[in-house]
Amino acid sequence: LYMPKQLIAASNHNKYFFSKILQSGGLVEGSPFELAPLQLSQVPELDIKGITNYTQDRIAIAKHCLNLGTQEENAGILSAHVIRLSFEQLCLGTIYAFLHYRPQHHHSLYLFKLVQFCHDIPPNIFSEQLFEQSPLKNIFCFHHTELRYRSSSLFSVTDLNMAHSYCQCLLDYLLPIVNHQLQTLKTASHENEKT
C-alpha cells in the first residue's frame, strides 16, 4: 500500500508502475482528489533500454553472488550473505522486468511474493514454505549486519548447500522467463515506433 504523498513523490522509473495501479486499482482509504497532484500525463514512456540494463545487471549480480556462495573459502556467514544477496537481486531483476517497479522494502518473502505476482513459481522450484523452515528462512532472510558482528557461522554446510540449490533452481527457472519478457518489451517498443 502507498500513501498519495508517496505516489506524488515517486521517481520517474516508478511513476509508470503507479500510473498502472491508479488505472486498474482502487483507493483503500481517502478520496480520489488526493491523487490529483500526480499528473498521469507526466508519466514517462517506458524506458526499455533502462529496464533491460537494470534487469540484466541484477541477474548478473545474482549469478556472480551465487557462484561466490559455492567457493569453499566463503563458508559460513559470508556464504549465507551472498546466497541471500543473490536471491534478492534475482527477485529485483524479475520484478523490474515485469512491473517496472523498484521496491523500497527488501524483505525476502515480500520480494518473492512480488515475483510470484509477476509469474507463477511452481512449488517444486521454490516454495513460499521455505520461509517457514528455520535454517532456510534464516539464510534467505539473513541480514547483512550479521557480517559485522558474528565471528562464526550460524548455518551448517548442508543448510547452505540446500539454500544454494534452491536459489540456483529459481535462477535457472526465471532466467528464460525474464529474457522472454525483455524480448517482448523490445518487440512491442519497436512496433510502437513504427506506428
Short mmCIF file of N, CA and C in Angstrom, two decimals:
data_model
loop_
_atom_site.label_atom_id
_atom_site.label_comp_id
_atom_site.label_asym_id
_atom_site.label_seq_id
_atom_site.Cartn_x
_atom_site.Cartn_y
_atom_site.Cartn_z
N LEU A 1 0.83 -1.19 0.00
CA LEU A 1 0.00 0.00 0.00
C LEU A 1 0.88 1.24 0.00
N TYR A 2 0.43 2.25 -0.72
CA TYR A 2 1.16 3.51 -0.79
C TYR A 2 0.23 4.66 -0.46
N MET A 3 0.80 5.65 0.18
CA MET A 3 0.04 6.85 0.50
C MET A 3 0.13 7.80 -0.69
N PRO A 4 -0.86 8.68 -0.87
CA PRO A 4 -0.81 9.62 -2.00
C PRO A 4 0.48 10.43 -2.06
N LYS A 5 1.01 10.84 -0.91
CA LYS A 5 2.25 11.63 -0.94
C LYS A 5 3.42 10.82 -1.49
N GLN A 6 3.39 9.49 -1.30
CA GLN A 6 4.43 8.65 -1.87
C GLN A 6 4.29 8.55 -3.38
N LEU A 7 3.05 8.50 -3.86
CA LEU A 7 2.82 8.46 -5.30
C LEU A 7 3.28 9.76 -5.95
N ILE A 8 2.98 10.86 -5.30
CA ILE A 8 3.34 12.17 -5.83
C ILE A 8 4.85 12.32 -5.90
N ALA A 9 5.54 11.81 -4.87
CA ALA A 9 7.00 11.95 -4.80
C ALA A 9 7.74 10.86 -5.58
N ALA A 10 7.02 9.98 -6.24
CA ALA A 10 7.66 8.85 -6.94
C ALA A 10 8.63 9.35 -7.99
N SER A 11 9.73 8.65 -8.11
CA SER A 11 10.69 8.97 -9.16
C SER A 11 10.12 8.51 -10.50
N ASN A 12 10.71 8.99 -11.57
CA ASN A 12 10.19 8.69 -12.90
C ASN A 12 10.07 7.20 -13.17
N HIS A 13 11.08 6.40 -12.72
CA HIS A 13 11.03 4.97 -13.03
C HIS A 13 9.92 4.26 -12.28
N ASN A 14 9.37 4.84 -11.21
CA ASN A 14 8.24 4.22 -10.51
C ASN A 14 6.89 4.82 -10.92
N LYS A 15 6.89 5.98 -11.57
CA LYS A 15 5.62 6.62 -11.95
C LYS A 15 4.83 5.77 -12.93
N TYR A 16 5.52 5.09 -13.82
CA TYR A 16 4.83 4.23 -14.77
C TYR A 16 4.08 3.13 -14.02
N PHE A 17 4.75 2.52 -13.06
CA PHE A 17 4.13 1.47 -12.23
C PHE A 17 2.92 2.03 -11.49
N PHE A 18 3.09 3.19 -10.85
CA PHE A 18 2.00 3.77 -10.07
C PHE A 18 0.83 4.18 -10.97
N SER A 19 1.12 4.64 -12.18
CA SER A 19 0.03 5.03 -13.08
C SER A 19 -0.82 3.80 -13.43
N LYS A 20 -0.18 2.66 -13.62
CA LYS A 20 -0.92 1.43 -13.91
C LYS A 20 -1.77 1.02 -12.71
N ILE A 21 -1.25 1.21 -11.51
CA ILE A 21 -2.02 0.90 -10.29
C ILE A 21 -3.25 1.81 -10.22
N LEU A 22 -3.05 3.10 -10.48
CA LEU A 22 -4.16 4.05 -10.40
C LEU A 22 -5.23 3.75 -11.45
N GLN A 23 -4.80 3.27 -12.62
CA GLN A 23 -5.75 2.96 -13.68
C GLN A 23 -6.53 1.68 -13.40
N SER A 24 -5.91 0.72 -12.75
CA SER A 24 -6.57 -0.57 -12.57
C SER A 24 -6.91 -0.89 -11.11
N GLY A 25 -6.38 -0.12 -10.17
CA GLY A 25 -6.63 -0.39 -8.75
C GLY A 25 -7.65 0.55 -8.17
N GLY A 26 -7.68 0.59 -6.88
CA GLY A 26 -8.63 1.47 -6.19
C GLY A 26 -8.06 1.96 -4.88
N LEU A 27 -8.65 3.01 -4.39
CA LEU A 27 -8.23 3.56 -3.11
C LEU A 27 -8.73 2.67 -1.99
N VAL A 28 -7.87 2.41 -1.02
CA VAL A 28 -8.29 1.68 0.16
C VAL A 28 -8.89 2.66 1.15
N GLU A 29 -8.29 3.85 1.18
CA GLU A 29 -8.75 4.88 2.11
C GLU A 29 -8.48 6.24 1.47
N GLY A 30 -9.27 7.22 1.77
CA GLY A 30 -9.06 8.57 1.25
C GLY A 30 -10.01 8.88 0.11
N SER A 31 -9.74 10.01 -0.53
CA SER A 31 -10.60 10.49 -1.62
C SER A 31 -9.79 10.57 -2.90
N PRO A 32 -10.44 10.39 -4.04
CA PRO A 32 -9.73 10.46 -5.32
C PRO A 32 -9.04 11.81 -5.54
N PHE A 33 -9.58 12.88 -4.99
CA PHE A 33 -8.96 14.19 -5.22
C PHE A 33 -7.54 14.25 -4.65
N GLU A 34 -7.25 13.42 -3.66
CA GLU A 34 -5.91 13.41 -3.08
C GLU A 34 -4.86 12.97 -4.09
N LEU A 35 -5.28 12.26 -5.12
CA LEU A 35 -4.35 11.77 -6.13
C LEU A 35 -4.17 12.76 -7.28
N ALA A 36 -4.93 13.82 -7.28
CA ALA A 36 -4.87 14.79 -8.37
C ALA A 36 -3.47 15.34 -8.63
N PRO A 37 -2.65 15.61 -7.60
CA PRO A 37 -1.32 16.15 -7.89
C PRO A 37 -0.42 15.21 -8.70
N LEU A 38 -0.72 13.92 -8.71
CA LEU A 38 0.05 13.01 -9.55
C LEU A 38 -0.49 13.11 -10.97
N GLN A 39 0.23 13.81 -11.79
CA GLN A 39 -0.22 14.04 -13.16
C GLN A 39 0.11 12.84 -14.03
N LEU A 40 -0.91 12.11 -14.42
CA LEU A 40 -0.66 10.94 -15.24
C LEU A 40 -0.11 11.31 -16.61
N SER A 41 -0.33 12.54 -17.01
CA SER A 41 0.23 12.98 -18.29
C SER A 41 1.74 13.15 -18.20
N GLN A 42 2.27 13.24 -16.99
CA GLN A 42 3.72 13.39 -16.81
C GLN A 42 4.43 12.05 -16.65
N VAL A 43 3.69 10.98 -16.83
CA VAL A 43 4.30 9.66 -16.71
C VAL A 43 5.18 9.45 -17.93
N PRO A 44 6.45 9.15 -17.71
CA PRO A 44 7.35 8.97 -18.85
C PRO A 44 7.03 7.68 -19.62
N GLU A 45 7.45 7.65 -20.86
CA GLU A 45 7.33 6.42 -21.65
C GLU A 45 8.21 5.35 -21.00
N LEU A 46 7.87 4.13 -21.27
CA LEU A 46 8.70 3.04 -20.76
C LEU A 46 10.11 3.16 -21.32
N ASP A 47 11.08 3.10 -20.46
CA ASP A 47 12.48 3.15 -20.86
C ASP A 47 12.96 1.70 -21.03
N ILE A 48 12.76 1.17 -22.22
CA ILE A 48 13.07 -0.24 -22.47
C ILE A 48 14.56 -0.51 -22.24
N LYS A 49 15.40 0.40 -22.70
CA LYS A 49 16.84 0.20 -22.50
C LYS A 49 17.18 0.21 -21.01
N GLY A 50 16.58 1.13 -20.26
CA GLY A 50 16.81 1.19 -18.82
C GLY A 50 16.30 -0.05 -18.10
N ILE A 51 15.13 -0.52 -18.51
CA ILE A 51 14.56 -1.75 -17.91
C ILE A 51 15.48 -2.92 -18.20
N THR A 52 15.93 -3.02 -19.44
CA THR A 52 16.81 -4.12 -19.83
C THR A 52 18.13 -4.06 -19.07
N ASN A 53 18.74 -2.88 -19.01
CA ASN A 53 20.03 -2.74 -18.31
C ASN A 53 19.90 -3.07 -16.83
N TYR A 54 18.90 -2.51 -16.18
CA TYR A 54 18.71 -2.75 -14.74
C TYR A 54 18.47 -4.24 -14.49
N THR A 55 17.60 -4.84 -15.28
CA THR A 55 17.28 -6.26 -15.10
C THR A 55 18.50 -7.13 -15.34
N GLN A 56 19.20 -6.89 -16.43
CA GLN A 56 20.39 -7.70 -16.74
C GLN A 56 21.48 -7.51 -15.70
N ASP A 57 21.63 -6.30 -15.17
CA ASP A 57 22.60 -6.07 -14.09
C ASP A 57 22.24 -6.88 -12.85
N ARG A 58 20.96 -6.87 -12.50
CA ARG A 58 20.52 -7.63 -11.31
C ARG A 58 20.77 -9.12 -11.50
N ILE A 59 20.46 -9.63 -12.69
CA ILE A 59 20.65 -11.06 -12.97
C ILE A 59 22.15 -11.40 -12.93
N ALA A 60 22.98 -10.54 -13.49
CA ALA A 60 24.43 -10.78 -13.47
C ALA A 60 24.96 -10.81 -12.03
N ILE A 61 24.49 -9.88 -11.20
CA ILE A 61 24.90 -9.86 -9.80
C ILE A 61 24.42 -11.13 -9.10
N ALA A 62 23.18 -11.55 -9.38
CA ALA A 62 22.64 -12.77 -8.77
C ALA A 62 23.51 -13.98 -9.13
N LYS A 63 23.87 -14.09 -10.40
CA LYS A 63 24.72 -15.21 -10.84
C LYS A 63 26.08 -15.16 -10.15
N HIS A 64 26.68 -13.98 -10.12
CA HIS A 64 28.01 -13.82 -9.52
C HIS A 64 27.98 -14.17 -8.03
N CYS A 65 26.99 -13.66 -7.33
CA CYS A 65 26.88 -13.95 -5.89
C CYS A 65 26.65 -15.44 -5.65
N LEU A 66 25.85 -16.05 -6.49
CA LEU A 66 25.60 -17.48 -6.34
C LEU A 66 26.88 -18.28 -6.57
N ASN A 67 27.69 -17.85 -7.53
CA ASN A 67 28.99 -18.50 -7.75
C ASN A 67 29.90 -18.32 -6.55
N LEU A 68 29.89 -17.15 -5.95
CA LEU A 68 30.70 -16.92 -4.75
C LEU A 68 30.25 -17.81 -3.59
N GLY A 69 28.96 -18.08 -3.53
CA GLY A 69 28.42 -18.91 -2.46
C GLY A 69 28.86 -20.35 -2.52
N THR A 70 29.43 -20.79 -3.64
CA THR A 70 29.86 -22.19 -3.77
C THR A 70 31.33 -22.37 -3.44
N GLN A 71 32.08 -21.29 -3.35
CA GLN A 71 33.51 -21.42 -3.09
C GLN A 71 33.76 -21.79 -1.63
N GLU A 72 34.66 -22.73 -1.43
CA GLU A 72 34.91 -23.27 -0.09
C GLU A 72 35.38 -22.21 0.90
N GLU A 73 36.19 -21.27 0.47
CA GLU A 73 36.70 -20.26 1.42
C GLU A 73 35.62 -19.30 1.88
N ASN A 74 34.48 -19.30 1.22
CA ASN A 74 33.39 -18.42 1.60
C ASN A 74 32.36 -19.12 2.48
N ALA A 75 32.78 -20.14 3.18
CA ALA A 75 31.85 -20.89 4.02
C ALA A 75 31.31 -20.01 5.14
N GLY A 76 30.17 -20.43 5.68
CA GLY A 76 29.63 -19.77 6.86
C GLY A 76 28.84 -18.53 6.56
N ILE A 77 29.09 -17.49 7.36
CA ILE A 77 28.24 -16.30 7.29
C ILE A 77 28.38 -15.58 5.95
N LEU A 78 29.56 -15.60 5.36
CA LEU A 78 29.71 -14.95 4.06
C LEU A 78 28.91 -15.70 2.99
N SER A 79 28.91 -17.00 3.07
CA SER A 79 28.13 -17.80 2.13
C SER A 79 26.64 -17.49 2.26
N ALA A 80 26.16 -17.43 3.50
CA ALA A 80 24.75 -17.09 3.73
C ALA A 80 24.43 -15.71 3.16
N HIS A 81 25.35 -14.78 3.34
CA HIS A 81 25.13 -13.41 2.85
C HIS A 81 25.03 -13.38 1.32
N VAL A 82 25.94 -14.04 0.63
CA VAL A 82 25.92 -13.96 -0.84
C VAL A 82 24.75 -14.76 -1.43
N ILE A 83 24.32 -15.82 -0.75
CA ILE A 83 23.14 -16.55 -1.21
C ILE A 83 21.91 -15.66 -1.08
N ARG A 84 21.76 -15.00 0.05
CA ARG A 84 20.63 -14.09 0.24
C ARG A 84 20.70 -12.94 -0.75
N LEU A 85 21.88 -12.40 -0.96
CA LEU A 85 22.05 -11.30 -1.91
C LEU A 85 21.70 -11.75 -3.33
N SER A 86 22.10 -12.95 -3.69
CA SER A 86 21.75 -13.50 -5.00
C SER A 86 20.24 -13.60 -5.16
N PHE A 87 19.58 -14.12 -4.13
CA PHE A 87 18.12 -14.24 -4.15
C PHE A 87 17.47 -12.87 -4.30
N GLU A 88 17.95 -11.89 -3.53
CA GLU A 88 17.38 -10.54 -3.58
C GLU A 88 17.55 -9.93 -4.97
N GLN A 89 18.73 -10.02 -5.53
CA GLN A 89 19.00 -9.42 -6.84
C GLN A 89 18.18 -10.10 -7.94
N LEU A 90 18.04 -11.41 -7.85
CA LEU A 90 17.21 -12.14 -8.81
C LEU A 90 15.77 -11.65 -8.74
N CYS A 91 15.27 -11.50 -7.53
CA CYS A 91 13.89 -11.01 -7.36
C CYS A 91 13.74 -9.59 -7.89
N LEU A 92 14.69 -8.71 -7.55
CA LEU A 92 14.61 -7.31 -8.01
C LEU A 92 14.62 -7.22 -9.53
N GLY A 93 15.47 -8.01 -10.18
CA GLY A 93 15.52 -8.01 -11.64
C GLY A 93 14.22 -8.50 -12.26
N THR A 94 13.67 -9.56 -11.69
CA THR A 94 12.41 -10.11 -12.20
C THR A 94 11.27 -9.12 -12.04
N ILE A 95 11.19 -8.52 -10.86
CA ILE A 95 10.13 -7.55 -10.58
C ILE A 95 10.21 -6.37 -11.54
N TYR A 96 11.42 -5.88 -11.79
CA TYR A 96 11.56 -4.72 -12.67
C TYR A 96 11.24 -5.08 -14.12
N ALA A 97 11.61 -6.28 -14.54
CA ALA A 97 11.31 -6.70 -15.91
C ALA A 97 9.80 -6.74 -16.17
N PHE A 98 9.04 -7.18 -15.18
CA PHE A 98 7.59 -7.33 -15.36
C PHE A 98 6.79 -6.11 -14.92
N LEU A 99 7.11 -5.58 -13.76
CA LEU A 99 6.30 -4.50 -13.19
C LEU A 99 6.91 -3.12 -13.39
N HIS A 100 8.20 -3.06 -13.74
CA HIS A 100 8.91 -1.78 -13.91
C HIS A 100 8.86 -1.00 -12.60
N TYR A 101 9.13 -1.71 -11.53
CA TYR A 101 8.99 -1.17 -10.18
C TYR A 101 10.20 -1.58 -9.34
N ARG A 102 10.72 -0.62 -8.60
CA ARG A 102 11.82 -0.88 -7.67
C ARG A 102 11.30 -0.74 -6.25
N PRO A 103 11.09 -1.86 -5.57
CA PRO A 103 10.54 -1.81 -4.21
C PRO A 103 11.48 -1.07 -3.25
N GLN A 104 10.87 -0.40 -2.30
CA GLN A 104 11.64 0.28 -1.26
C GLN A 104 11.88 -0.64 -0.07
N HIS A 105 11.17 -1.75 -0.04
CA HIS A 105 11.25 -2.72 1.05
C HIS A 105 11.87 -3.99 0.47
N HIS A 106 12.89 -4.53 1.14
CA HIS A 106 13.63 -5.64 0.55
C HIS A 106 13.59 -6.92 1.38
N HIS A 107 12.54 -7.11 2.17
CA HIS A 107 12.43 -8.37 2.90
C HIS A 107 12.24 -9.49 1.88
N SER A 108 12.94 -10.58 2.08
CA SER A 108 12.97 -11.66 1.09
C SER A 108 11.59 -12.23 0.76
N LEU A 109 10.76 -12.45 1.76
CA LEU A 109 9.43 -13.01 1.50
C LEU A 109 8.59 -12.03 0.69
N TYR A 110 8.68 -10.74 1.00
CA TYR A 110 7.95 -9.71 0.25
C TYR A 110 8.39 -9.72 -1.22
N LEU A 111 9.69 -9.76 -1.44
CA LEU A 111 10.20 -9.78 -2.82
C LEU A 111 9.73 -11.03 -3.55
N PHE A 112 9.75 -12.17 -2.87
CA PHE A 112 9.31 -13.41 -3.50
C PHE A 112 7.83 -13.34 -3.87
N LYS A 113 7.03 -12.75 -3.01
CA LYS A 113 5.60 -12.62 -3.32
C LYS A 113 5.38 -11.72 -4.53
N LEU A 114 6.19 -10.67 -4.66
CA LEU A 114 6.10 -9.83 -5.86
C LEU A 114 6.50 -10.61 -7.11
N VAL A 115 7.53 -11.44 -6.99
CA VAL A 115 7.93 -12.28 -8.12
C VAL A 115 6.80 -13.24 -8.49
N GLN A 116 6.16 -13.83 -7.49
CA GLN A 116 5.03 -14.72 -7.75
C GLN A 116 3.87 -13.97 -8.42
N PHE A 117 3.71 -12.70 -8.09
CA PHE A 117 2.69 -11.89 -8.75
C PHE A 117 3.03 -11.72 -10.23
N CYS A 118 4.31 -11.58 -10.53
CA CYS A 118 4.75 -11.42 -11.92
C CYS A 118 4.58 -12.71 -12.71
N HIS A 119 4.96 -13.81 -12.10
CA HIS A 119 4.92 -15.10 -12.79
C HIS A 119 4.82 -16.20 -11.74
N ASP A 120 3.92 -17.13 -11.97
CA ASP A 120 3.72 -18.22 -11.02
C ASP A 120 4.97 -19.08 -10.92
N ILE A 121 5.40 -19.34 -9.68
CA ILE A 121 6.57 -20.19 -9.44
C ILE A 121 6.06 -21.53 -8.90
N PRO A 122 6.31 -22.62 -9.61
CA PRO A 122 5.87 -23.92 -9.10
C PRO A 122 6.56 -24.24 -7.76
N PRO A 123 5.85 -24.87 -6.83
CA PRO A 123 6.43 -25.16 -5.52
C PRO A 123 7.64 -26.10 -5.57
N ASN A 124 7.76 -26.90 -6.63
CA ASN A 124 8.93 -27.76 -6.73
C ASN A 124 10.18 -26.97 -7.16
N ILE A 125 9.99 -25.74 -7.64
CA ILE A 125 11.11 -24.87 -8.00
C ILE A 125 11.55 -24.07 -6.77
N PHE A 126 10.60 -23.37 -6.18
CA PHE A 126 10.88 -22.57 -4.98
C PHE A 126 9.54 -22.30 -4.32
N SER A 127 9.43 -22.67 -3.08
CA SER A 127 8.15 -22.56 -2.38
C SER A 127 8.20 -21.50 -1.30
N GLU A 128 7.08 -20.84 -1.12
CA GLU A 128 6.95 -19.86 -0.03
C GLU A 128 7.15 -20.53 1.33
N GLN A 129 6.92 -21.82 1.40
CA GLN A 129 7.09 -22.56 2.65
C GLN A 129 8.55 -22.60 3.11
N LEU A 130 9.48 -22.34 2.21
CA LEU A 130 10.89 -22.30 2.60
C LEU A 130 11.14 -21.20 3.64
N PHE A 131 10.29 -20.17 3.61
CA PHE A 131 10.45 -19.07 4.56
C PHE A 131 9.90 -19.44 5.94
N GLU A 132 9.32 -20.62 6.05
CA GLU A 132 8.82 -21.09 7.33
C GLU A 132 9.74 -22.13 7.94
N GLN A 133 10.69 -22.64 7.17
CA GLN A 133 11.63 -23.65 7.66
C GLN A 133 12.85 -22.95 8.22
N SER A 134 13.09 -23.17 9.48
CA SER A 134 14.04 -22.37 10.24
C SER A 134 15.41 -22.15 9.60
N PRO A 135 16.19 -23.17 9.26
CA PRO A 135 17.51 -22.83 8.73
C PRO A 135 17.44 -22.09 7.40
N LEU A 136 16.53 -22.52 6.51
CA LEU A 136 16.44 -21.86 5.21
C LEU A 136 15.88 -20.46 5.34
N LYS A 137 14.88 -20.29 6.18
CA LYS A 137 14.32 -18.96 6.42
C LYS A 137 15.43 -18.02 6.89
N ASN A 138 16.25 -18.49 7.81
CA ASN A 138 17.32 -17.65 8.36
C ASN A 138 18.37 -17.31 7.32
N ILE A 139 18.59 -18.20 6.37
CA ILE A 139 19.56 -17.90 5.31
C ILE A 139 18.96 -16.90 4.32
N PHE A 140 17.73 -17.16 3.86
CA PHE A 140 17.13 -16.27 2.87
C PHE A 140 16.77 -14.90 3.45
N CYS A 141 16.64 -14.81 4.75
CA CYS A 141 16.34 -13.53 5.40
C CYS A 141 17.55 -13.01 6.17
N PHE A 142 18.72 -13.54 5.87
CA PHE A 142 19.96 -13.18 6.57
C PHE A 142 20.23 -11.69 6.40
N HIS A 143 20.46 -11.02 7.49
CA HIS A 143 20.69 -9.57 7.43
C HIS A 143 22.19 -9.28 7.31
N HIS A 144 22.52 -8.35 6.44
CA HIS A 144 23.93 -8.05 6.18
C HIS A 144 24.69 -7.58 7.41
N THR A 145 24.01 -7.05 8.41
CA THR A 145 24.73 -6.59 9.62
C THR A 145 25.32 -7.76 10.39
N GLU A 146 24.85 -8.97 10.13
CA GLU A 146 25.45 -10.14 10.78
C GLU A 146 26.93 -10.25 10.43
N LEU A 147 27.31 -9.77 9.25
CA LEU A 147 28.71 -9.81 8.85
C LEU A 147 29.58 -8.94 9.76
N ARG A 148 28.99 -7.91 10.33
CA ARG A 148 29.75 -7.00 11.20
C ARG A 148 30.02 -7.60 12.57
N TYR A 149 29.09 -8.38 13.08
CA TYR A 149 29.15 -8.76 14.49
C TYR A 149 29.41 -10.23 14.75
N ARG A 150 29.19 -11.08 13.80
CA ARG A 150 29.39 -12.51 14.01
C ARG A 150 30.81 -12.90 13.64
N SER A 151 31.35 -13.83 14.40
CA SER A 151 32.67 -14.34 14.05
C SER A 151 32.62 -15.82 13.67
N SER A 152 31.46 -16.42 13.83
CA SER A 152 31.33 -17.83 13.46
C SER A 152 30.04 -18.03 12.67
N SER A 153 29.99 -19.15 12.00
CA SER A 153 28.84 -19.44 11.16
C SER A 153 27.63 -19.84 11.98
N LEU A 154 26.47 -19.45 11.51
CA LEU A 154 25.21 -19.82 12.15
C LEU A 154 24.59 -21.03 11.47
N PHE A 155 25.12 -21.42 10.32
CA PHE A 155 24.47 -22.42 9.47
C PHE A 155 25.40 -23.57 9.15
N SER A 156 24.81 -24.73 9.01
CA SER A 156 25.61 -25.90 8.63
C SER A 156 25.89 -25.84 7.13
N VAL A 157 26.90 -26.57 6.71
CA VAL A 157 27.24 -26.65 5.29
C VAL A 157 26.06 -27.26 4.52
N THR A 158 25.38 -28.22 5.12
CA THR A 158 24.21 -28.84 4.49
C THR A 158 23.11 -27.82 4.24
N ASP A 159 22.83 -26.97 5.24
CA ASP A 159 21.80 -25.94 5.08
C ASP A 159 22.19 -24.93 4.00
N LEU A 160 23.45 -24.53 4.00
CA LEU A 160 23.92 -23.57 2.99
C LEU A 160 23.83 -24.18 1.59
N ASN A 161 24.22 -25.44 1.46
CA ASN A 161 24.13 -26.11 0.16
C ASN A 161 22.68 -26.23 -0.31
N MET A 162 21.78 -26.50 0.62
CA MET A 162 20.37 -26.61 0.26
C MET A 162 19.83 -25.25 -0.19
N ALA A 163 20.15 -24.19 0.54
CA ALA A 163 19.70 -22.84 0.16
C ALA A 163 20.28 -22.47 -1.20
N HIS A 164 21.55 -22.80 -1.41
CA HIS A 164 22.20 -22.52 -2.69
C HIS A 164 21.48 -23.26 -3.82
N SER A 165 21.13 -24.51 -3.59
CA SER A 165 20.43 -25.31 -4.62
C SER A 165 19.07 -24.71 -4.96
N TYR A 166 18.33 -24.30 -3.95
CA TYR A 166 17.02 -23.68 -4.20
C TYR A 166 17.18 -22.38 -4.99
N CYS A 167 18.15 -21.59 -4.62
CA CYS A 167 18.37 -20.31 -5.31
C CYS A 167 18.80 -20.57 -6.76
N GLN A 168 19.68 -21.55 -6.96
CA GLN A 168 20.12 -21.89 -8.32
C GLN A 168 18.95 -22.38 -9.16
N CYS A 169 18.09 -23.18 -8.55
CA CYS A 169 16.90 -23.70 -9.24
C CYS A 169 15.98 -22.54 -9.66
N LEU A 170 15.79 -21.58 -8.75
CA LEU A 170 14.95 -20.42 -9.06
C LEU A 170 15.57 -19.59 -10.18
N LEU A 171 16.88 -19.38 -10.12
CA LEU A 171 17.57 -18.64 -11.17
C LEU A 171 17.42 -19.34 -12.52
N ASP A 172 17.64 -20.64 -12.54
CA ASP A 172 17.52 -21.40 -13.79
C ASP A 172 16.10 -21.34 -14.35
N TYR A 173 15.12 -21.32 -13.46
CA TYR A 173 13.71 -21.26 -13.89
C TYR A 173 13.35 -19.87 -14.42
N LEU A 174 13.78 -18.83 -13.69
CA LEU A 174 13.36 -17.47 -14.04
C LEU A 174 14.14 -16.86 -15.21
N LEU A 175 15.37 -17.27 -15.40
CA LEU A 175 16.20 -16.63 -16.43
C LEU A 175 15.55 -16.65 -17.82
N PRO A 176 15.08 -17.77 -18.34
CA PRO A 176 14.44 -17.71 -19.67
C PRO A 176 13.13 -16.92 -19.67
N ILE A 177 12.43 -16.93 -18.56
CA ILE A 177 11.17 -16.18 -18.46
C ILE A 177 11.45 -14.68 -18.49
N VAL A 178 12.45 -14.26 -17.74
CA VAL A 178 12.82 -12.84 -17.71
C VAL A 178 13.35 -12.41 -19.08
N ASN A 179 14.19 -13.23 -19.68
CA ASN A 179 14.71 -12.90 -21.02
C ASN A 179 13.59 -12.79 -22.05
N HIS A 180 12.61 -13.67 -21.96
CA HIS A 180 11.45 -13.60 -22.86
C HIS A 180 10.67 -12.31 -22.62
N GLN A 181 10.50 -11.93 -21.37
CA GLN A 181 9.79 -10.68 -21.05
C GLN A 181 10.53 -9.47 -21.62
N LEU A 182 11.85 -9.45 -21.48
CA LEU A 182 12.64 -8.33 -22.03
C LEU A 182 12.51 -8.29 -23.55
N GLN A 183 12.53 -9.45 -24.19
CA GLN A 183 12.38 -9.50 -25.64
C GLN A 183 10.99 -9.02 -26.06
N THR A 184 9.97 -9.39 -25.29
CA THR A 184 8.60 -8.94 -25.57
C THR A 184 8.51 -7.42 -25.48
N LEU A 185 9.14 -6.84 -24.46
CA LEU A 185 9.15 -5.38 -24.31
C LEU A 185 9.84 -4.71 -25.49
N LYS A 186 10.98 -5.27 -25.91
CA LYS A 186 11.72 -4.69 -27.05
C LYS A 186 10.89 -4.76 -28.32
N THR A 187 10.25 -5.90 -28.55
CA THR A 187 9.42 -6.08 -29.74
C THR A 187 8.26 -5.09 -29.74
N ALA A 188 7.59 -4.96 -28.61
CA ALA A 188 6.46 -4.02 -28.50
C ALA A 188 6.93 -2.59 -28.71
N SER A 189 8.11 -2.28 -28.21
CA SER A 189 8.66 -0.92 -28.38
C SER A 189 8.94 -0.63 -29.85
N HIS A 190 9.52 -1.60 -30.55
CA HIS A 190 9.81 -1.41 -31.99
C HIS A 190 8.53 -1.28 -32.79
N GLU A 191 7.50 -2.03 -32.42
CA GLU A 191 6.22 -1.93 -33.12
C GLU A 191 5.57 -0.57 -32.87
N ASN A 192 5.70 -0.05 -31.66
CA ASN A 192 5.15 1.28 -31.34
C ASN A 192 5.88 2.38 -32.10
N GLU A 193 7.18 2.20 -32.32
CA GLU A 193 7.95 3.20 -33.06
C GLU A 193 7.51 3.24 -34.52
N LYS A 194 7.09 2.11 -35.06
CA LYS A 194 6.66 2.05 -36.46
C LYS A 194 5.32 2.74 -36.68
N THR A 195 4.49 2.79 -35.63
CA THR A 195 3.16 3.40 -35.80
C THR A 195 3.17 4.87 -35.52
#
